[in-house]
XYZ file of C-alpha atoms in Angstrom:
531
model
C -13.641 106.270 -63.993
C -10.256 105.394 -62.492
C -6.910 104.639 -64.119
C -8.085 101.116 -64.904
C -11.255 102.237 -66.688
C -14.900 102.703 -65.773
C -16.896 100.848 -63.133
C -20.568 101.003 -64.072
C -23.836 100.415 -62.258
C -27.005 99.922 -64.346
C -30.422 99.969 -62.698
C -34.060 100.912 -63.186
C -36.642 102.488 -60.871
C -39.808 104.562 -60.907
C -38.462 106.774 -58.110
C -34.877 107.781 -58.788
C -34.376 109.840 -55.607
C -35.708 107.207 -53.185
C -33.894 104.332 -54.925
C -30.555 106.172 -54.966
C -30.765 107.008 -51.265
C -31.675 103.379 -50.542
C -28.583 102.139 -52.368
C -26.288 104.682 -50.711
C -27.386 103.478 -47.258
C -27.084 99.787 -48.121
C -23.968 97.785 -47.259
C -23.349 96.899 -50.901
C -19.683 97.235 -51.883
C -20.393 98.875 -55.247
C -22.542 101.706 -53.845
C -20.229 102.219 -50.866
C -17.412 102.661 -53.354
C -19.563 105.030 -55.411
C -20.362 107.194 -52.395
C -16.664 107.587 -51.562
C -15.369 108.837 -54.930
C -15.476 112.388 -56.195
C -15.683 111.723 -59.934
C -18.865 109.626 -60.086
C -21.611 110.631 -62.484
C -25.218 109.523 -62.780
C -27.070 109.479 -66.102
C -30.876 109.266 -65.935
C -32.809 108.014 -68.967
C -36.521 108.716 -69.086
C -39.267 108.577 -71.686
C -43.008 109.269 -71.791
C -43.669 105.756 -73.135
C -41.739 103.861 -70.447
C -43.762 101.118 -68.792
C -42.278 98.410 -66.558
C -41.502 95.957 -69.388
C -39.992 98.570 -71.691
C -37.894 99.976 -68.836
C -36.536 96.511 -67.993
C -35.712 95.862 -71.653
C -33.846 99.175 -71.895
C -31.959 98.261 -68.692
C -31.048 94.863 -70.136
C -29.866 96.383 -73.425
C -27.802 98.961 -71.542
C -26.028 96.120 -69.715
C -25.483 94.385 -73.068
C -23.759 97.491 -74.423
C -21.866 98.335 -71.246
C -20.411 94.812 -71.144
C -19.049 95.422 -74.633
C -17.485 98.871 -74.101
C -13.676 98.401 -73.950
C -13.207 101.086 -71.275
C -15.693 99.432 -68.897
C -13.823 97.095 -66.560
C -16.613 96.132 -64.164
C -20.423 96.133 -64.224
C -22.663 96.008 -61.163
C -26.355 95.153 -60.706
C -26.007 92.311 -63.149
C -29.632 91.201 -63.445
C -30.932 89.651 -66.640
C -34.351 91.066 -67.477
C -35.331 89.864 -70.928
C -39.037 90.596 -71.423
C -41.609 88.737 -73.474
C -43.862 90.479 -75.989
C -45.548 93.589 -74.624
C -47.190 96.789 -75.810
C -44.576 99.329 -77.070
C -41.909 96.594 -77.471
C -41.395 97.749 -81.072
C -40.300 101.178 -79.757
C -37.422 99.815 -77.680
C -34.603 99.892 -80.264
C -35.436 103.415 -81.433
C -35.682 104.815 -77.896
C -32.421 103.125 -76.887
C -30.510 104.428 -79.943
C -31.755 107.966 -79.366
C -30.729 107.793 -75.697
C -27.316 106.371 -76.604
C -26.664 109.196 -79.097
C -27.479 111.754 -76.414
C -25.174 110.009 -73.934
C -22.351 110.167 -76.503
C -22.398 113.938 -76.191
C -21.297 113.580 -72.560
C -18.618 110.883 -72.914
C -17.522 109.272 -76.195
C -15.231 106.815 -74.397
C -18.027 105.402 -72.253
C -20.629 105.635 -75.017
C -18.841 104.944 -78.332
C -20.515 104.569 -81.725
C -23.071 101.745 -81.615
C -21.735 99.949 -84.704
C -18.256 99.694 -83.121
C -19.738 97.984 -80.072
C -21.973 95.696 -82.139
C -19.001 94.490 -84.212
C -17.056 93.333 -81.167
C -16.758 89.658 -80.307
C -17.644 90.311 -76.662
C -20.936 91.949 -77.740
C -21.827 88.932 -79.857
C -21.075 86.544 -76.974
C -22.705 88.648 -74.253
C -25.158 86.957 -71.860
C -27.531 89.942 -72.121
C -28.829 89.287 -75.641
C -32.533 88.734 -76.062
C -32.908 85.029 -76.779
C -35.044 83.579 -79.532
C -37.951 81.375 -78.513
C -35.846 78.309 -79.398
C -32.894 79.507 -77.306
C -35.183 80.499 -74.440
C -36.840 77.083 -74.420
C -33.407 75.428 -74.371
C -32.234 77.745 -71.563
C -35.254 76.911 -69.396
C -34.854 73.164 -69.979
C -31.148 73.253 -69.156
C -31.537 75.355 -65.985
C -34.298 72.992 -64.814
C -32.102 69.941 -65.519
C -29.193 71.499 -63.619
C -31.292 72.400 -60.570
C -32.924 68.964 -60.454
C -29.593 67.138 -60.848
C -27.887 69.172 -58.117
C -30.801 68.836 -55.700
C -30.844 65.068 -56.248
C -27.020 64.794 -56.070
C -26.818 63.264 -59.536
C -23.411 62.987 -61.188
C -22.281 62.020 -64.682
C -24.866 64.286 -66.303
C -24.277 65.339 -69.925
C -26.394 68.062 -71.511
C -25.506 68.149 -75.218
C -26.523 71.193 -77.287
C -26.153 70.535 -81.002
C -26.392 73.100 -83.751
C -24.612 74.064 -86.938
C -22.490 77.190 -87.354
C -24.539 80.317 -86.649
C -27.356 78.587 -84.760
C -26.908 80.628 -81.581
C -24.953 78.152 -79.460
C -22.434 80.665 -78.076
C -25.025 83.204 -76.860
C -27.006 80.411 -75.205
C -23.899 79.067 -73.470
C -22.782 82.521 -72.318
C -26.261 83.207 -70.917
C -26.223 79.890 -69.049
C -22.728 80.575 -67.659
C -23.851 83.940 -66.325
C -27.220 82.795 -64.962
C -25.785 79.730 -63.219
C -23.271 81.997 -61.504
C -26.198 84.064 -60.178
C -28.220 81.190 -58.666
C -28.733 81.732 -54.936
C -30.043 79.512 -52.165
C -33.102 81.690 -51.562
C -34.196 80.914 -55.127
C -33.776 77.158 -55.122
C -32.091 75.230 -52.295
C -28.980 75.394 -50.090
C -27.271 72.956 -52.472
C -27.234 75.631 -55.154
C -25.468 78.577 -53.586
C -22.079 79.744 -54.847
C -21.776 76.920 -57.340
C -18.314 75.793 -58.364
C -18.739 76.389 -62.103
C -16.320 76.628 -65.029
C -16.415 77.434 -68.716
C -13.997 75.581 -70.987
C -13.003 76.402 -74.551
C -10.092 74.997 -76.564
C -9.689 78.087 -78.737
C -7.248 80.863 -77.828
C -9.229 83.665 -79.498
C -12.547 82.688 -77.919
C -10.847 82.213 -74.537
C -10.004 85.942 -74.496
C -13.669 86.835 -75.021
C -15.010 84.681 -72.186
C -12.260 85.840 -69.816
C -13.258 89.445 -70.519
C -16.937 88.688 -69.829
C -16.110 86.848 -66.591
C -13.916 89.722 -65.340
C -16.429 92.451 -66.134
C -19.356 90.621 -64.561
C -17.544 89.616 -61.373
C -17.590 85.893 -62.182
C -13.973 85.400 -61.040
C -14.453 85.732 -57.283
C -11.254 85.904 -55.248
C -9.375 85.942 -58.582
C -10.383 82.331 -59.207
C -10.011 81.421 -62.864
C -13.427 80.249 -64.068
C -12.587 80.240 -67.783
C -10.016 77.608 -68.725
C -8.675 75.521 -71.559
C -9.544 71.819 -71.170
C -6.073 70.480 -70.338
C -5.617 73.045 -67.584
C -9.010 72.195 -66.084
C -8.240 68.457 -66.216
C -4.817 68.917 -64.616
C -6.207 71.145 -61.834
C -9.140 68.912 -60.859
C -9.590 65.348 -59.667
C -12.391 62.838 -60.040
C -12.814 62.844 -56.237
C -13.513 66.572 -55.982
C -15.874 67.331 -58.821
C -16.850 70.764 -60.088
C -20.597 71.435 -59.974
C -21.217 72.539 -63.562
C -18.754 72.718 -66.441
C -19.855 74.408 -69.650
C -17.899 73.636 -72.825
C -18.053 75.907 -75.842
C -17.224 74.226 -79.143
C -16.801 70.766 -77.660
C -15.935 69.586 -81.176
C -12.529 71.248 -80.624
C -11.638 68.993 -77.697
C -9.022 66.296 -78.276
C -9.888 62.630 -78.561
C -6.287 61.495 -78.198
C -3.200 62.516 -76.210
C -1.212 65.539 -77.381
C 1.447 67.796 -75.833
C 0.625 68.439 -72.131
C -2.486 66.275 -72.320
C -1.732 62.603 -71.710
C -5.270 61.264 -71.607
C -7.355 59.658 -74.334
C -10.441 61.891 -74.515
C -10.719 65.397 -73.084
C -14.516 65.433 -73.008
C -14.655 62.170 -71.048
C -11.962 63.398 -68.647
C -13.880 66.638 -68.048
C -17.079 64.653 -67.443
C -15.239 62.567 -64.832
C -14.374 65.789 -62.990
C -17.805 67.449 -63.045
C -21.247 66.612 -61.749
C -22.865 68.193 -64.810
C -21.367 69.006 -68.203
C -23.161 71.308 -70.655
C -21.438 70.970 -74.043
C -22.250 72.685 -77.326
C -21.254 70.520 -80.242
C -21.193 70.572 -84.044
C -19.501 67.591 -85.739
C -19.269 69.640 -88.966
C -16.745 71.918 -87.259
C -14.243 69.264 -86.183
C -11.019 70.433 -87.816
C -8.109 68.372 -86.481
C -7.207 64.704 -86.483
C -6.577 64.859 -82.727
C -10.229 65.893 -82.297
C -11.646 63.448 -84.847
C -14.696 61.437 -83.826
C -16.097 58.663 -86.002
C -19.850 58.300 -86.472
C -20.090 55.601 -83.770
C -18.448 57.863 -81.190
C -20.746 60.759 -82.117
C -23.830 58.564 -81.843
C -22.634 57.221 -78.489
C -22.318 60.805 -77.214
C -25.791 61.701 -78.445
C -27.261 58.536 -76.961
C -25.803 59.305 -73.513
C -27.391 62.764 -73.498
C -30.675 61.543 -74.998
C -31.041 58.752 -72.419
C -30.830 61.415 -69.692
C -33.359 63.620 -71.512
C -30.597 66.123 -72.182
C -30.175 66.242 -75.981
C -31.041 69.715 -77.287
C -30.854 70.736 -80.941
C -30.772 74.315 -82.240
C -31.918 74.539 -85.851
C -32.347 78.256 -86.570
C -29.642 79.999 -88.624
C -28.947 83.223 -86.741
C -25.574 84.421 -87.993
C -26.230 84.914 -91.682
C -28.838 87.434 -92.811
C -29.623 85.145 -95.727
C -32.691 83.396 -97.044
C -33.085 79.628 -96.961
C -32.025 79.213 -100.617
C -28.646 80.845 -99.898
C -28.097 78.681 -96.827
C -28.960 75.587 -98.872
C -26.571 76.666 -101.666
C -23.704 76.633 -99.149
C -24.864 73.335 -97.655
C -24.924 71.727 -101.119
C -21.302 72.749 -101.716
C -20.062 71.481 -98.350
C -22.310 68.476 -97.739
C -23.248 67.282 -101.238
C -20.188 68.685 -103.094
C -22.434 70.150 -105.764
C -22.601 73.655 -107.215
C -26.127 74.847 -107.921
C -27.204 78.142 -109.428
C -26.450 81.039 -107.102
C -29.839 82.100 -105.695
C -31.190 85.624 -105.703
C -31.182 87.035 -102.205
C -32.164 90.631 -101.452
C -30.826 90.316 -97.895
C -27.457 88.674 -98.509
C -24.575 89.762 -100.745
C -23.178 86.566 -102.294
C -20.664 87.239 -105.095
C -18.255 85.152 -107.136
C -15.026 86.854 -108.287
C -12.642 85.941 -111.092
C -10.053 88.396 -109.732
C -8.713 87.988 -106.182
C -7.438 91.560 -106.078
C -10.825 92.958 -106.997
C -12.385 90.918 -104.186
C -9.791 92.170 -101.711
C -10.391 95.760 -102.808
C -14.112 95.321 -102.150
C -13.443 93.876 -98.691
C -11.186 96.843 -97.879
C -13.984 99.218 -98.901
C -16.400 97.335 -96.653
C -13.909 97.470 -93.765
C -13.857 101.278 -93.939
C -17.663 101.520 -93.870
C -19.081 102.153 -90.401
C -21.831 99.546 -90.822
C -19.642 96.911 -92.496
C -16.397 97.556 -90.642
C -15.697 94.042 -89.454
C -14.857 92.647 -92.888
C -11.813 90.486 -93.515
C -10.149 88.036 -95.908
C -9.883 84.325 -95.077
C -8.619 81.253 -96.938
C -8.427 77.497 -96.799
C -5.116 76.411 -95.267
C -3.394 75.787 -98.610
C -0.249 77.874 -98.152
C 2.633 77.154 -95.826
C 2.544 78.746 -92.379
C 4.765 77.894 -89.422
C 3.933 80.353 -86.687
C 6.897 79.406 -84.496
C 9.532 80.511 -87.016
C 10.104 82.863 -89.952
C 10.322 81.751 -93.587
C 13.717 81.415 -95.239
C 12.743 84.026 -97.822
C 10.801 87.190 -97.042
C 9.474 88.508 -93.736
C 6.170 86.643 -93.587
C 4.457 83.407 -94.544
C 2.319 84.484 -97.482
C -0.918 83.576 -99.214
C -0.505 83.972 -102.978
C -3.686 83.801 -105.031
C -4.321 85.426 -108.377
C -2.883 88.938 -108.227
C -2.638 89.251 -104.457
C 0.007 88.241 -101.966
C -0.834 88.805 -98.288
C 0.585 87.486 -94.994
C -1.119 84.719 -93.092
C -2.832 85.639 -89.825
C -1.204 87.266 -86.776
C 2.126 88.192 -88.384
C 1.900 91.939 -89.040
C 3.016 94.384 -86.319
C 0.160 95.341 -84.017
C -1.428 98.743 -84.664
C -2.193 100.413 -81.348
C -5.674 101.615 -80.439
C -6.249 104.347 -77.817
C -7.027 102.854 -74.420
C -7.128 99.253 -75.654
C -4.695 96.355 -75.459
C -4.921 95.182 -79.056
C -3.297 91.790 -78.437
C -6.258 90.896 -76.216
C -8.674 91.452 -79.098
C -9.707 88.622 -81.445
C -7.833 88.527 -84.757
C -10.591 90.141 -86.833
C -10.913 93.149 -84.469
C -7.239 94.090 -84.668
C -6.911 96.947 -87.196
C -3.814 95.643 -89.016
C -5.527 92.349 -89.908
C -7.323 93.930 -92.856
C -3.929 93.400 -94.547
C -3.759 89.692 -93.611
C -5.508 86.462 -94.530
C -7.273 84.605 -91.717
C -7.559 80.843 -91.334
C -10.108 78.583 -89.686
C -7.962 78.626 -86.550
C -8.331 82.388 -86.064
C -11.871 82.917 -87.350
C -13.763 79.861 -86.039
C -16.451 80.928 -83.586
C -16.481 84.569 -84.763
C -18.584 86.647 -87.143
C -17.570 88.921 -89.990
C -19.940 91.399 -91.585
C -18.434 90.582 -94.994
C -16.168 87.609 -95.581
C -13.800 87.465 -98.558
C -12.989 83.780 -99.004
C -10.100 82.435 -101.071
C -10.751 78.765 -101.783
C -7.266 77.355 -102.294
C -6.037 74.574 -104.595
C -7.015 71.765 -102.188
C -10.625 72.256 -103.286
C -11.142 71.290 -106.927
C -14.002 70.701 -109.342
C -13.829 67.609 -111.529
C -16.538 65.855 -113.548
C -19.337 67.888 -112.024
C -18.235 67.254 -108.440
C -16.233 69.101 -105.782
C -13.269 67.059 -104.544
C -10.703 67.667 -101.806
C -7.020 67.099 -102.565
C -4.883 66.637 -99.414
C -1.716 66.966 -101.484
C -2.519 70.663 -102.058
C -3.279 71.411 -98.404
C -0.815 72.656 -95.786
C -3.283 71.855 -93.031
C -1.335 69.029 -91.407
C -3.893 68.897 -88.594
C -6.425 67.654 -91.152
C -4.296 65.636 -93.577
C -1.989 63.580 -91.357
C -2.900 60.066 -90.276
C -5.095 59.500 -87.260
C -4.227 56.595 -84.978
C -7.402 54.864 -83.795
C -7.929 53.094 -80.477
C -7.036 49.744 -82.047
C -3.716 51.156 -83.278
C -4.829 51.338 -86.891
C -3.780 54.469 -88.800
C -6.372 56.026 -91.105
C -6.788 59.217 -93.134
C -9.772 61.437 -92.326
C -9.046 64.437 -94.566
C -12.168 63.725 -96.612
C -14.194 64.722 -93.532
C -11.954 67.416 -92.057
C -11.197 69.450 -95.205
C -14.939 69.862 -95.977
C -15.374 70.964 -92.349
C -12.692 73.603 -92.881
C -14.576 74.922 -95.912
C -17.828 74.845 -93.927
C -16.395 77.045 -91.165
C -15.077 79.604 -93.651
C -18.239 79.781 -95.773
C -20.455 80.490 -92.761
C -18.580 83.489 -91.275
C -20.224 86.341 -93.198
C -23.277 87.983 -91.600
C -24.232 90.218 -94.528
C -22.143 88.893 -97.385
C -19.792 86.229 -98.722
C -17.333 86.927 -101.543
C -15.587 83.938 -103.128
C -12.499 83.518 -105.296
C -11.381 79.991 -106.212
C -7.787 79.193 -107.184
C -8.652 76.011 -109.095
C -9.559 77.047 -112.660
C -12.368 74.528 -113.100
C -13.889 75.359 -109.725
C -13.719 79.084 -110.442
C -15.365 78.559 -113.829
C -18.123 76.416 -112.318
C -18.824 79.047 -109.654
C -18.870 81.829 -112.241
C -21.304 79.876 -114.419
C -23.518 79.274 -111.382
C -23.644 83.021 -110.760
C -24.792 83.922 -114.289
């Protein structure tokens, strides 16, 4: 460890002495550096049941955890060794946890409590997760498409990965970003060495996470920024000098009209003009702003382009929520069909309706103090005024008032410092003071909570057996203002964007969703459904 944090090497071998001497005599920068410092330590993990596959899986999981430790600034030997099914695979998690607990005795900074690591956004977006069979199939197809397109000098390629919230899009994209950065000419062809790749995301909180991953894994060679917001990428690149591969997380957040520093008409199309291959993950049910609005014809045109190239991939598994299918369908009926059905019984998922907002908040605070449920926060539909660039005329903060609680909107409270960590670089939900705030779609989109306490504000009502959305009760100007179409016609699209806002908020909780509704009739309907 140096003043900037730890630099870590993770490796596996069946002959520790020979392999270490080999590395020390190689010309590799990381081992040369290791041999020249006087505070290096080596930890050796062994087990009677280790075979080659189990050892590689333990190595891969160690890299997953090391990537997510705040004090680790750089990781070397960045192979990805996910194994298929093998004998003793079911022992892996237990052996790893036991080894990690023993390592904690030596250094709690380098080996913190597992639940703290697993709650972090960087852990959940790490490229070292074991992929599901559906994700693995998609990964193989995409890598093959990329290699073929580059070898054949194809341009204008769009690989579109569709999936609803929680379907595993982010992990897949992060894995692709990492693996494409590792492609070497001795594996494929001279055309695919040191690719000029970028990852784009139009979300400030998620940008921090990908930047952290890129720094730790050495994906920013010569300090080149490989993680960018779309406008910056567009302004820095030309159509005559195309990037090789551009990956876009949450492409539904890109703008489809000019705004601020962006003077174009469609960010996705402008990025595609500046890249040989674009890999975009996309969920039309998470479009939140009028400047990103796409009508059904535009969405179908996008799908058709990818499908005609054999590049339309759909992820259908729900991976975020530990809920059964009935619970998932209950949420879908509210958002998609605007109906409230009976709350299903679910032994795996804690779905509760509250008639008291304070009681719900108290329960979320209890969950936030629990080691296994620590990442639990309150969120709300954007139905209370919030202007982040100035203070309110009365009081210190823009507040959310619902029932018996009154809490500040997101990112207003003074930052609470954490030892050895720059808190402002953490996503909103991981900052300790935010347990006393209410989050919005703009801070929580793309992230998980263990338990989510959701205040459904007055813009969502229940009338005549149907959920309706009232733009007059919403302060979400991004969703309620007019959208100017290409023909100059101004239209309202709140009836699509406000349900999307509710969709994002209702799908954040991994283990539980608590709901309080401000509208009396909606609250009564939800309470009746829970009886």
